Tab-separated table of C-alpha atoms and ligand atoms in Angstrom:
chain	number	residue	atom	x	y	z
A	1	UNK	CA	19.771	-20.050	-8.579
A	2	UNK	CA	20.638	-19.987	-4.519
A	3	UNK	CA	20.923	-16.214	-3.224
A	4	UNK	CA	24.768	-16.982	-2.921
A	5	UNK	CA	25.037	-16.527	-6.728
A	6	UNK	CA	23.664	-12.846	-6.394
A	7	UNK	CA	26.673	-12.020	-4.878
A	8	UNK	CA	30.014	-12.974	-7.135
A	9	UNK	CA	33.529	-12.247	-7.170
A	10	UNK	CA	33.625	-10.558	-10.340
A	11	UNK	CA	36.102	-8.096	-12.045
A	12	UNK	CA	38.445	-8.205	-8.806
A	13	UNK	CA	35.884	-7.704	-6.436
A	14	UNK	CA	32.316	-8.668	-5.005
A	15	UNK	CA	29.124	-7.569	-6.579
A	16	UNK	CA	25.553	-7.938	-6.141
A	17	UNK	CA	23.785	-8.863	-9.140
A	18	UNK	CA	26.875	-7.414	-10.959
A	19	UNK	CA	26.807	-3.651	-8.912
A	20	UNK	CA	29.986	-3.773	-7.104
A	21	UNK	CA	29.445	-3.519	-3.362
A	22	UNK	CA	32.597	-1.051	-3.100
A	23	UNK	CA	30.395	1.661	-5.349
A	24	UNK	CA	27.401	0.835	-2.901
A	25	UNK	CA	29.413	1.579	0.362
A	26	UNK	CA	30.602	4.572	-0.785
A	27	UNK	CA	27.531	6.274	-1.732
A	28	UNK	CA	25.104	4.581	0.973
A	29	UNK	CA	28.333	4.440	3.601
A	30	UNK	CA	28.676	1.379	6.038
A	31	UNK	CA	27.377	-0.378	7.921
A	32	UNK	CA	24.909	-1.137	5.249
A	33	UNK	CA	22.499	-4.204	4.298
A	34	UNK	CA	22.343	-5.158	0.649
A	35	UNK	CA	19.866	-6.990	-0.668
A	36	UNK	CA	19.393	-8.827	-4.112
A	37	UNK	CA	15.909	-8.632	-5.624
A	38	UNK	CA	16.793	-11.151	-7.989
A	39	UNK	CA	17.600	-13.699	-5.194
A	40	UNK	CA	14.371	-12.855	-3.247
A	41	UNK	CA	12.258	-13.808	-6.402
A	42	UNK	CA	14.429	-16.511	-7.258
A	43	UNK	CA	13.893	-18.257	-3.865
A	44	UNK	CA	10.160	-17.724	-3.785
A	45	UNK	CA	9.960	-19.644	-6.991
A	46	UNK	CA	12.131	-22.367	-6.126
A	47	UNK	CA	9.956	-22.941	-3.289
A	48	UNK	CA	6.946	-22.922	-5.378
A	49	UNK	CA	8.190	-25.081	-7.704
A	50	UNK	CA	9.147	-27.509	-5.389
A	51	UNK	CA	6.005	-27.707	-3.543
A	52	UNK	CA	3.845	-26.881	-6.854
A	53	UNK	CA	2.131	-30.540	-6.707
A	54	UNK	CA	0.080	-29.278	-3.230
A	55	UNK	CA	0.118	-25.604	-4.732
A	56	UNK	CA	0.346	-23.798	-1.091
A	57	UNK	CA	-0.677	-20.429	-0.082
A	58	UNK	CA	2.992	-19.174	1.035
A	59	UNK	CA	2.563	-16.539	3.721
A	60	UNK	CA	6.224	-14.947	3.702
A	61	UNK	CA	6.811	-14.392	7.438
A	62	UNK	CA	7.499	-10.724	8.034
A	63	UNK	CA	9.406	-11.087	11.151
A	64	UNK	CA	12.523	-12.485	8.916
A	65	UNK	CA	12.811	-8.974	7.477
A	66	UNK	CA	9.996	-6.245	7.093
A	67	UNK	CA	11.319	-3.740	4.971
A	68	UNK	CA	8.606	-2.263	2.985
A	69	UNK	CA	10.463	-2.528	-0.517
A	70	UNK	CA	11.159	-6.504	0.198
A	71	UNK	CA	7.514	-6.885	1.279
A	72	UNK	CA	6.405	-5.522	-2.380
A	73	UNK	CA	9.021	-7.467	-4.413
A	74	UNK	CA	7.335	-10.971	-2.729
A	75	UNK	CA	3.765	-9.280	-3.005
A	76	UNK	CA	4.483	-8.705	-6.632
A	77	UNK	CA	5.322	-12.444	-7.134
A	78	UNK	CA	2.121	-13.676	-5.645
A	79	UNK	CA	3.307	-14.127	-2.173
A	80	UNK	CA	0.762	-13.757	0.869
A	81	UNK	CA	2.048	-12.941	4.506
A	82	UNK	CA	2.307	-14.214	7.890
A	83	UNK	CA	2.306	-11.621	10.602
A	84	UNK	CA	2.926	-11.554	14.433
A	85	UNK	CA	1.650	-8.236	15.573
A	86	UNK	CA	-0.297	-4.765	14.760
A	87	UNK	CA	3.024	-3.358	13.376
A	88	UNK	CA	3.490	-6.113	10.803
A	89	UNK	CA	-0.153	-5.803	9.776
A	90	UNK	CA	0.175	-1.956	9.447
A	91	UNK	CA	3.114	-2.407	6.869
A	92	UNK	CA	1.123	-4.709	5.134
A	93	UNK	CA	-1.563	-2.124	4.857
A	94	UNK	CA	0.841	0.608	3.669
A	95	UNK	CA	1.892	-1.846	0.871
A	96	UNK	CA	-1.761	-2.723	-0.280
A	97	UNK	CA	-1.581	-6.223	0.608
A	98	UNK	CA	-4.612	-8.260	0.402
A	99	UNK	CA	-5.893	-9.374	3.569
A	100	UNK	CA	-7.746	-13.216	1.974
A	101	UNK	CA	-3.759	-13.806	1.672
A	102	UNK	CA	-2.859	-13.031	5.167
A	103	UNK	CA	-2.374	-15.313	8.299
A	104	UNK	CA	-1.852	-13.823	11.910
A	105	UNK	CA	0.456	-16.102	14.303
A	106	UNK	CA	1.594	-15.438	17.663
A	107	UNK	CA	1.007	-16.639	21.158
A	108	UNK	CA	-0.286	-12.917	22.919
A	109	UNK	CA	-2.368	-11.473	20.418
A	110	UNK	CA	-3.666	-8.201	22.017
A	111	UNK	CA	-7.440	-7.143	21.714
A	112	UNK	CA	-6.628	-4.182	19.636
A	113	UNK	CA	-4.420	-6.519	17.389
A	114	UNK	CA	-7.667	-8.519	17.140
A	115	UNK	CA	-9.451	-5.721	15.946
A	116	UNK	CA	-7.136	-4.773	13.403
A	117	UNK	CA	-7.169	-8.173	12.081
A	118	UNK	CA	-11.059	-8.663	12.222
A	119	UNK	CA	-11.469	-5.112	10.630
A	120	UNK	CA	-9.131	-6.050	7.936
A	121	UNK	CA	-10.765	-9.764	7.549
A	122	UNK	CA	-7.489	-11.701	7.634
A	123	UNK	CA	-7.367	-15.662	5.627
A	124	UNK	CA	-6.568	-16.944	9.230
A	125	UNK	CA	-6.064	-15.992	12.643
A	126	UNK	CA	-3.826	-18.441	14.320
A	127	UNK	CA	-5.122	-19.065	18.451
A	128	UNK	CA	-2.456	-20.463	20.696
A	129	UNK	CA	-4.498	-20.914	23.561
A	130	UNK	CA	-7.996	-21.181	25.499
A	131	UNK	CA	-7.732	-17.894	26.941
A	132	UNK	CA	-7.050	-16.611	23.968
A	133	UNK	CA	-9.714	-18.125	21.767
A	134	UNK	CA	-12.190	-16.723	24.331
A	135	UNK	CA	-10.856	-13.473	23.984
A	136	UNK	CA	-11.164	-13.448	20.266
A	137	UNK	CA	-14.645	-14.546	20.221
A	138	UNK	CA	-15.607	-12.093	22.705
A	139	UNK	CA	-13.893	-9.441	20.278
A	140	UNK	CA	-15.542	-10.560	17.176
A	141	UNK	CA	-19.374	-10.710	19.003
A	142	UNK	CA	-19.005	-7.219	19.956
A	143	UNK	CA	-17.612	-6.272	16.564
A	144	UNK	CA	-20.050	-8.519	14.710
A	145	UNK	CA	-17.245	-9.790	12.686
A	146	UNK	CA	-16.699	-13.495	11.718
A	147	UNK	CA	-13.169	-14.824	12.712
A	148	UNK	CA	-11.688	-17.595	10.668
A	149	UNK	CA	-9.385	-19.216	13.321
A	150	UNK	CA	-6.685	-21.977	12.852
A	151	UNK	CA	-5.764	-23.453	16.174
A	152	UNK	CA	-1.763	-23.955	16.341
A	153	UNK	CA	-1.016	-26.900	18.020
A	154	UNK	CA	2.299	-28.213	19.682
A	155	UNK	CA	3.011	-31.540	17.933
A	156	UNK	CA	6.097	-32.281	20.815
A	157	UNK	CA	8.775	-32.938	17.715
A	158	UNK	CA	11.922	-31.935	18.354
A	159	UNK	CA	13.335	-30.148	15.382
A	160	UNK	CA	16.886	-30.596	16.074
A	161	UNK	CA	17.957	-26.778	15.882
A	162	UNK	CA	18.888	-24.273	18.365
A	163	UNK	CA	17.411	-24.103	21.394
A	164	UNK	CA	16.178	-20.615	21.228
A	165	UNK	CA	14.878	-21.533	17.988
A	166	UNK	CA	13.078	-24.470	18.355
A	167	UNK	CA	9.221	-24.223	19.235
A	168	UNK	CA	7.531	-27.461	18.957
A	169	UNK	CA	8.518	-29.284	21.973
A	170	UNK	CA	5.717	-29.483	24.808
A	171	UNK	CA	8.168	-27.226	27.242
A	172	UNK	CA	7.826	-24.706	25.130
A	173	UNK	CA	5.268	-21.640	25.392
A	174	UNK	CA	4.006	-22.337	21.834
A	175	UNK	CA	0.861	-23.960	20.479
A	176	UNK	CA	-1.788	-26.167	22.030
A	177	UNK	CA	-1.122	-29.357	23.379
A	178	UNK	CA	-3.290	-31.639	21.599
A	179	UNK	CA	-5.277	-33.131	24.576
A	180	UNK	CA	-6.646	-29.375	25.028
A	181	UNK	CA	-7.956	-29.207	21.640
A	182	UNK	CA	-11.382	-30.903	22.565
A	183	UNK	CA	-11.907	-28.004	25.137
A	184	UNK	CA	-11.206	-25.288	22.162
A	185	UNK	CA	-13.751	-27.037	20.004
A	186	UNK	CA	-16.404	-26.807	22.753
A	187	UNK	CA	-15.706	-23.263	22.971
A	188	UNK	CA	-15.784	-23.170	19.221
A	189	UNK	CA	-18.894	-24.723	19.215
A	190	UNK	CA	-20.278	-21.800	21.276
A	191	UNK	CA	-19.115	-19.249	19.193
A	192	UNK	CA	-21.124	-18.940	16.310
A	193	UNK	CA	-18.863	-15.809	15.377
A	194	UNK	CA	-15.667	-18.188	15.293
A	195	UNK	CA	-15.160	-20.253	12.311
A	196	UNK	CA	-12.539	-22.651	12.624
A	197	UNK	CA	-10.749	-23.070	9.297
A	198	UNK	CA	-7.184	-24.608	9.666
A	199	UNK	CA	-4.797	-26.454	11.977
A	200	UNK	CA	-1.175	-25.768	12.045
A	201	UNK	CA	2.047	-26.134	13.840
A	202	UNK	CA	5.727	-24.089	14.067
A	203	UNK	CA	8.283	-26.505	14.959
A	204	UNK	CA	11.343	-24.297	14.989
A	205	UNK	CA	13.738	-22.277	12.629
A	206	UNK	CA	16.810	-23.099	10.361
A	207	UNK	CA	15.621	-26.953	10.600
A	208	UNK	CA	17.731	-28.986	8.129
A	209	UNK	CA	16.191	-32.133	8.335
A	210	UNK	CA	12.990	-33.060	6.896
A	211	UNK	CA	12.122	-35.839	9.172
A	212	UNK	CA	10.707	-33.734	12.009
A	213	UNK	CA	8.382	-31.561	9.304
A	214	UNK	CA	6.880	-35.286	8.555
A	215	UNK	CA	6.554	-36.413	11.960
A	216	UNK	CA	4.539	-33.296	12.787
A	217	UNK	CA	2.655	-33.445	9.506
A	218	UNK	CA	1.577	-36.722	10.308
A	219	UNK	CA	0.172	-35.464	13.867
A	220	UNK	CA	-1.305	-32.601	12.115
A	221	UNK	CA	-3.441	-34.631	9.826
A	222	UNK	CA	-4.514	-36.978	12.562
A	223	UNK	CA	-5.647	-34.147	14.404
A	224	UNK	CA	-7.271	-32.453	11.570
A	225	UNK	CA	-9.206	-35.681	10.912
A	226	UNK	CA	-10.329	-36.267	14.183
A	227	UNK	CA	-11.718	-32.386	14.094
A	228	UNK	CA	-13.156	-33.088	10.826
A	229	UNK	CA	-15.049	-36.165	12.231
A	230	UNK	CA	-16.434	-34.215	14.898
A	231	UNK	CA	-18.211	-31.948	12.156
A	232	UNK	CA	-15.991	-29.017	11.816
A	233	UNK	CA	-15.141	-28.402	8.263
A	234	UNK	CA	-11.450	-27.806	8.165
A	235	UNK	CA	-10.284	-26.337	5.093
A	236	UNK	CA	-6.371	-26.031	5.696
A	237	UNK	CA	-3.520	-27.349	7.281
A	238	UNK	CA	-0.518	-24.453	8.215
A	239	UNK	CA	2.782	-25.895	8.270
A	240	UNK	CA	4.521	-22.516	9.658
A	241	UNK	CA	8.096	-22.035	8.448
A	242	UNK	CA	11.533	-23.497	9.542
A	243	UNK	CA	13.143	-24.277	6.592
A	244	UNK	CA	16.803	-24.331	6.949
A	245	UNK	CA	19.550	-22.348	4.201
A	246	UNK	CA	22.921	-22.638	3.796
A	247	UNK	CA	25.112	-20.388	6.162
A	248	UNK	CA	28.365	-22.382	5.577
A	249	UNK	CA	27.526	-24.748	3.042
A	250	UNK	CA	24.857	-27.009	5.024
A	251	UNK	CA	22.310	-28.468	3.188
A	252	UNK	CA	18.842	-27.781	3.305
A	253	UNK	CA	15.998	-29.722	4.351
A	254	UNK	CA	14.763	-32.207	1.029
A	255	UNK	CA	11.698	-29.968	-0.334
A	256	UNK	CA	10.825	-32.831	-2.563
A	257	UNK	CA	10.367	-35.107	0.124
A	258	UNK	CA	8.641	-33.093	2.294
A	259	UNK	CA	6.225	-31.973	-0.641
A	260	UNK	CA	5.836	-35.780	-1.509
A	261	UNK	CA	4.478	-36.578	2.028
A	262	UNK	CA	2.144	-33.346	1.428
A	263	UNK	CA	0.783	-34.730	-1.248
A	264	UNK	CA	0.291	-37.705	-0.088
A	265	UNK	CA	-0.504	-37.203	3.535
A	266	UNK	CA	-2.410	-34.241	2.812
A	267	UNK	CA	-4.926	-34.581	0.462
A	268	UNK	CA	-8.176	-33.161	1.194
A	269	UNK	CA	-6.862	-29.748	2.669
A	270	UNK	CA	-5.202	-26.752	1.612
A	271	UNK	CA	-1.667	-26.489	2.315
A	272	UNK	CA	-0.518	-22.864	3.906
A	273	UNK	CA	3.255	-22.193	4.366
A	274	UNK	CA	5.229	-19.232	6.649
A	275	UNK	CA	8.592	-19.292	5.636
A	276	UNK	CA	10.905	-16.436	6.513
A	277	UNK	CA	14.718	-17.190	6.214
A	278	UNK	CA	14.305	-19.519	3.296
A	279	UNK	CA	12.857	-16.723	1.114
A	280	UNK	CA	15.528	-13.706	1.822
A	281	UNK	CA	18.281	-15.056	4.407
A	282	UNK	CA	20.624	-15.644	1.463
A	283	UNK	CA	19.285	-12.632	-0.469
A	284	UNK	CA	21.336	-9.982	1.735
A	285	UNK	CA	24.538	-9.357	2.749
A	286	UNK	CA	25.635	-6.875	5.747
A	287	UNK	CA	28.350	-4.747	4.368
A	288	UNK	CA	30.912	-3.293	6.589
A	289	UNK	CA	34.356	-1.229	6.822
A	290	UNK	CA	37.475	-2.519	8.811
A	291	UNK	CA	38.257	-0.059	11.443
A	292	UNK	CA	41.330	-1.715	13.226
A	293	UNK	CA	43.273	-4.325	13.165
A	294	UNK	CA	44.684	-5.346	16.517
A	295	UNK	CA	46.253	-8.242	18.489
A	296	UNK	CA	45.922	-9.432	21.818
A	297	UNK	CA	48.534	-12.311	22.572
A	298	UNK	CA	48.456	-13.254	19.516
A	299	UNK	CA	44.584	-13.223	18.898
A	300	UNK	CA	43.518	-11.250	16.405
A	301	UNK	CA	40.812	-8.961	16.283
A	302	UNK	CA	39.227	-7.150	13.506
A	303	UNK	CA	37.220	-4.109	14.998
A	304	UNK	CA	34.626	-3.066	12.150
A	305	UNK	CA	31.838	-0.558	12.155
A	306	UNK	CA	28.883	-3.035	12.614
A	307	UNK	CA	28.228	-4.286	15.757
A	308	UNK	CA	25.755	-6.703	17.371
A	309	UNK	CA	23.471	-3.736	17.274
A	310	UNK	CA	23.325	-4.529	13.610
A	311	UNK	CA	23.477	-8.052	13.447
A	312	UNK	CA	22.582	-9.849	16.473
A	313	UNK	CA	22.422	-13.585	15.437
A	314	UNK	CA	26.490	-14.147	16.336
A	315	UNK	CA	26.298	-12.873	19.970
A	316	UNK	CA	22.693	-14.752	20.607
A	317	UNK	CA	22.695	-18.085	18.770
A	318	UNK	CA	26.373	-18.722	18.272
A	319	UNK	CA	25.157	-18.450	14.377
A	320	UNK	CA	28.118	-18.265	12.289
A	321	UNK	CA	27.925	-16.365	9.047
A	322	UNK	CA	30.695	-16.596	6.165
A	323	UNK	CA	32.588	-13.065	6.029
A	324	UNK	CA	33.956	-12.309	2.569
A	325	UNK	CA	36.732	-9.914	1.479
A	326	UNK	CA	34.679	-7.136	-1.095
A	327	UNK	CA	38.283	-7.484	-2.735
A	328	UNK	CA	39.271	-11.134	-2.893
A	329	UNK	CA	42.976	-10.354	-2.874
A	330	UNK	CA	43.477	-10.926	0.881
A	331	UNK	CA	44.740	-13.823	2.666
A	332	UNK	CA	42.778	-15.737	5.328
A	333	UNK	CA	43.526	-15.788	9.063
A	334	UNK	CA	41.775	-17.287	11.976
A	335	UNK	CA	40.466	-14.097	14.078
A	336	UNK	CA	37.412	-12.387	15.848
A	337	UNK	CA	35.202	-9.845	13.799
A	338	UNK	CA	33.848	-7.562	16.568
A	339	UNK	CA	32.294	-4.563	17.006
A	340	UNK	CA	32.519	-1.189	18.315
A	341	UNK	CA	29.826	-1.805	21.380
A	342	UNK	CA	31.084	-1.950	24.947
A	343	UNK	CA	30.053	-5.769	25.354
A	344	UNK	CA	32.817	-8.729	24.734
A	345	UNK	CA	29.337	-10.496	23.571
A	346	UNK	CA	29.790	-7.997	20.571
A	347	UNK	CA	30.848	-9.932	17.744
A	348	UNK	CA	30.041	-10.789	14.247
A	349	UNK	CA	32.455	-13.764	13.744
A	350	UNK	CA	34.655	-15.859	17.003
A	351	UNK	CA	37.477	-17.868	15.827
A	352	UNK	CA	36.645	-18.088	12.457
A	353	UNK	CA	38.405	-18.192	9.000
A	354	UNK	CA	38.204	-14.629	7.630
A	355	UNK	CA	40.474	-12.660	5.294
A	356	UNK	CA	43.007	-10.753	6.794
A	357	UNK	CA	41.862	-7.373	6.460
A	358	UNK	CA	43.242	-4.075	7.344
A	359	UNK	CA	41.724	-0.592	8.067
A	360	UNK	CA	39.370	0.537	5.335
A	361	UNK	CA	38.936	-2.703	3.776
A	362	UNK	CA	35.274	-3.653	3.199
A	363	UNK	CA	34.140	-6.757	3.922
A	364	UNK	CA	30.688	-8.637	3.631
A	365	UNK	CA	28.733	-10.711	6.106
A	366	UNK	CA	27.181	-13.236	4.177
A	367	UNK	CA	23.237	-14.725	4.712
A	368	UNK	CA	22.216	-11.821	6.277
A	369	UNK	CA	18.998	-11.118	4.648
A	370	UNK	CA	16.655	-12.878	7.250
A	371	UNK	CA	16.962	-11.882	11.025
A	372	UNK	CA	19.271	-9.159	10.415
A	373	UNK	CA	18.132	-5.690	10.343
A	374	UNK	CA	15.047	-6.672	11.779
A	375	UNK	CA	16.870	-7.661	14.768
A	376	UNK	CA	18.701	-4.377	15.354
A	377	UNK	CA	18.929	-1.911	18.157
A	378	UNK	CA	19.685	1.705	19.240
A	379	UNK	CA	22.248	-0.043	22.003
A	380	UNK	CA	24.831	2.647	22.841
A	381	UNK	CA	23.103	5.124	20.992
A	382	UNK	CA	24.138	3.732	17.484
A	383	UNK	CA	22.405	4.602	14.358
A	384	UNK	CA	20.727	1.788	12.635
A	385	UNK	CA	21.979	0.900	9.276
A	386	UNK	CA	20.822	1.910	5.920
A	387	UNK	CA	19.284	-0.841	3.485
A	388	UNK	CA	19.799	-1.215	-0.097
A	389	UNK	CA	17.986	-3.050	-2.759
A	390	UNK	CA	19.889	-3.876	-5.842
A	391	UNK	CA	17.898	-4.663	-8.987
A	392	UNK	CA	19.799	-5.477	-12.138
A	393	UNK	CA	21.737	-2.189	-13.150
A	394	UNK	CA	20.075	-0.199	-10.255
A	395	UNK	CA	20.300	0.375	-6.952
A	396	UNK	CA	18.135	2.448	-3.964
A	397	UNK	CA	18.301	2.873	-0.784
A	398	UNK	CA	15.003	1.305	1.056
A	399	UNK	CA	15.640	2.598	4.490
A	400	UNK	CA	17.808	5.367	5.039
A	401	UNK	CA	20.513	5.541	7.832
A	402	UNK	CA	19.159	6.792	10.724
A	403	UNK	CA	20.180	10.273	11.828
A	404	UNK	CA	21.640	11.528	15.508
A	405	UNK	CA	18.046	13.275	15.415
A	406	UNK	CA	16.548	10.377	14.797
A	407	UNK	CA	17.755	8.877	18.017
A	408	UNK	CA	16.176	11.357	20.490
A	409	UNK	CA	13.147	11.410	18.548
A	410	UNK	CA	10.156	11.126	21.212
A	411	UNK	CA	12.343	11.939	24.079
A	412	UNK	CA	11.093	15.645	24.802
A	413	UNK	CA	12.778	17.638	27.427
A	414	UNK	CA	11.220	19.548	30.240
B	1	LLP	N1	5.362	-18.969	11.665
B	1	LLP	C1	5.872	-18.850	12.971
B	1	LLP	C2	4.706	-19.109	14.102
B	1	LLP	C3	7.246	-18.399	13.260
B	1	LLP	O1	7.176	-18.122	14.676
B	1	LLP	C4	7.909	-18.395	12.556
B	1	LLP	C5	9.867	-17.836	13.398
B	1	LLP	C6	8.046	-18.542	11.272
B	1	LLP	C7	6.749	-18.727	10.577
B	1	LLP	C8	9.382	-18.085	10.244
B	1	LLP	O2	10.363	-19.163	10.490
B	1	LLP	P1	11.422	-19.333	9.364
B	1	LLP	O3	10.716	-19.783	8.284
B	1	LLP	O4	11.992	-17.965	8.925
B	1	LLP	O5	12.376	-20.465	10.126
B	1	LLP	N2	15.690	-15.047	15.256
B	1	LLP	C9	16.109	-16.489	14.832
B	1	LLP	C10	14.944	-17.058	14.177
B	1	LLP	C11	13.499	-16.853	14.977
B	1	LLP	C12	12.542	-17.296	14.149
B	1	LLP	C13	11.044	-17.152	15.317
B	1	LLP	N3	9.876	-17.422	14.256
B	1	LLP	C14	17.103	-16.327	14.382
B	1	LLP	O6	17.859	-15.565	13.531
B	1	LLP	O7	17.724	-17.544	13.672
C-alpha cells in the first residue's frame, strides 16, 4: 500500500482509512492536517522489507514531521530516529525513545546540544567539520563521556533534485570534503574520548533516481575502507535520507537496486538510513475549505483558508501537490489555489488542474505529511493548524489548533 491508498473516495467522498474527511473538518475545523496511522506503518514496513537483505537501522528523520504521536507510531514499529537539534532530542526524550537508536545530524550543533547528546548516550553524533569535532572532543573530555562519532562526507554527487534540497555537491555547506578527512582522523587519534564509529552522507531530498545514491555509496565505501586500513574500527555506513515519493504520479527510486548494491558493496558494515519524507509524506493531507472563488481577467483563483504559513512547499520550492475535492462531484479547471496571506507568493497551487470548487467546499492537498506542518509559521498572526491522526475507525487531535492567546504567549507588556 502507498500512502495514497489510505485516502480514497468512498461512498461519494474522500475518506482517510474510511473516515469521511468532512466529518473531521466539521469537528476539528480547517485548515487541519490529517494523517493515516496505517499509511505510516505500511511505508515503514515497505522500506524495511525492501532493504531486508541488509537489515538497516532505520532512523526516521524528525525534521519531516515531529509530532509526538507520529513519533510514537514509528517508535512502536521499531524505528530509530535522526535529529538535528536539541528541540528534536527533547521530543524524543518525551516519548522515551531508545538513545542507542538515535543519530544526531546537522552542520551547526551547539555546545548545549552536544551536552544533551552525550548525557543521553546516542548511537552516533554525525560531525561535519574539523571545528565541530574539536568542540565535541572538548565537551566530551570535560564531561568524561565517550562520544560515538560518524563523519559526514560530501561525496560531490548531483542528486538531480531542487537546488534548495540538494546537499551533496562541493558548493553546499554540508559534510567534510574527502581530502580533509585525514585532518579529522588526526584529531580523533589524539582524542581518547572520541570513538569513530561511522561514515555517512546525505545527498539531498526527494531524489527519484537511484544512480546518485549508488555513486555516493561507492565513494563512501572506498572512504570507509581507507579509514579502516588506518586502524579505525569503523562499524557503520549512514546513507542519510532523500528517498523520493510520488506527488503527482512520479516513480520513486528503485529500492531493490539500491538494496542489492548495499548488500554487495556494503558487506562488513552495518547500514544506517535516515528517511523522512518516505515514511510520512504520502500519509498526510492538508484539509482546507474554500472561502471565495474569484476571477481576474479570466484567471480563476480559489481563495482557501490554508496558506503558505500552513504549507510552504509550493511557495518555497515550486512544489506541486495534487489537490482533490472532498466531494468528487466537481468538474476540473486550471486555477490558482491561494491563501489569505498578503504575499503574491502565497499559493498552494499555481496554474494547476484543480477541482472547480465553490465557497464552503472542502479540498485536500495531498502528500502533505512531510515538511508540511513543521514548516508552518505564525506570519500574519495566523494560528497554526490542528493535526489529526486517524487510526482505523477512530481519530483524534494530536495537536490542538493554536488559539489567539497562544499567539501572544511570551510577549509580556511592560
Ligand atoms: N538526513 C539529513 C542529514 C537531512 O538533512 C535530511 C533532510 C534527511 C535525513 C531526511 O531527508 P528525506 O528522507 O526527508 O528526504 N523541506 C524540504 C526538504 C528538506 C530536507 C532537509 N534534509 C522539502 O519540503 O522538500
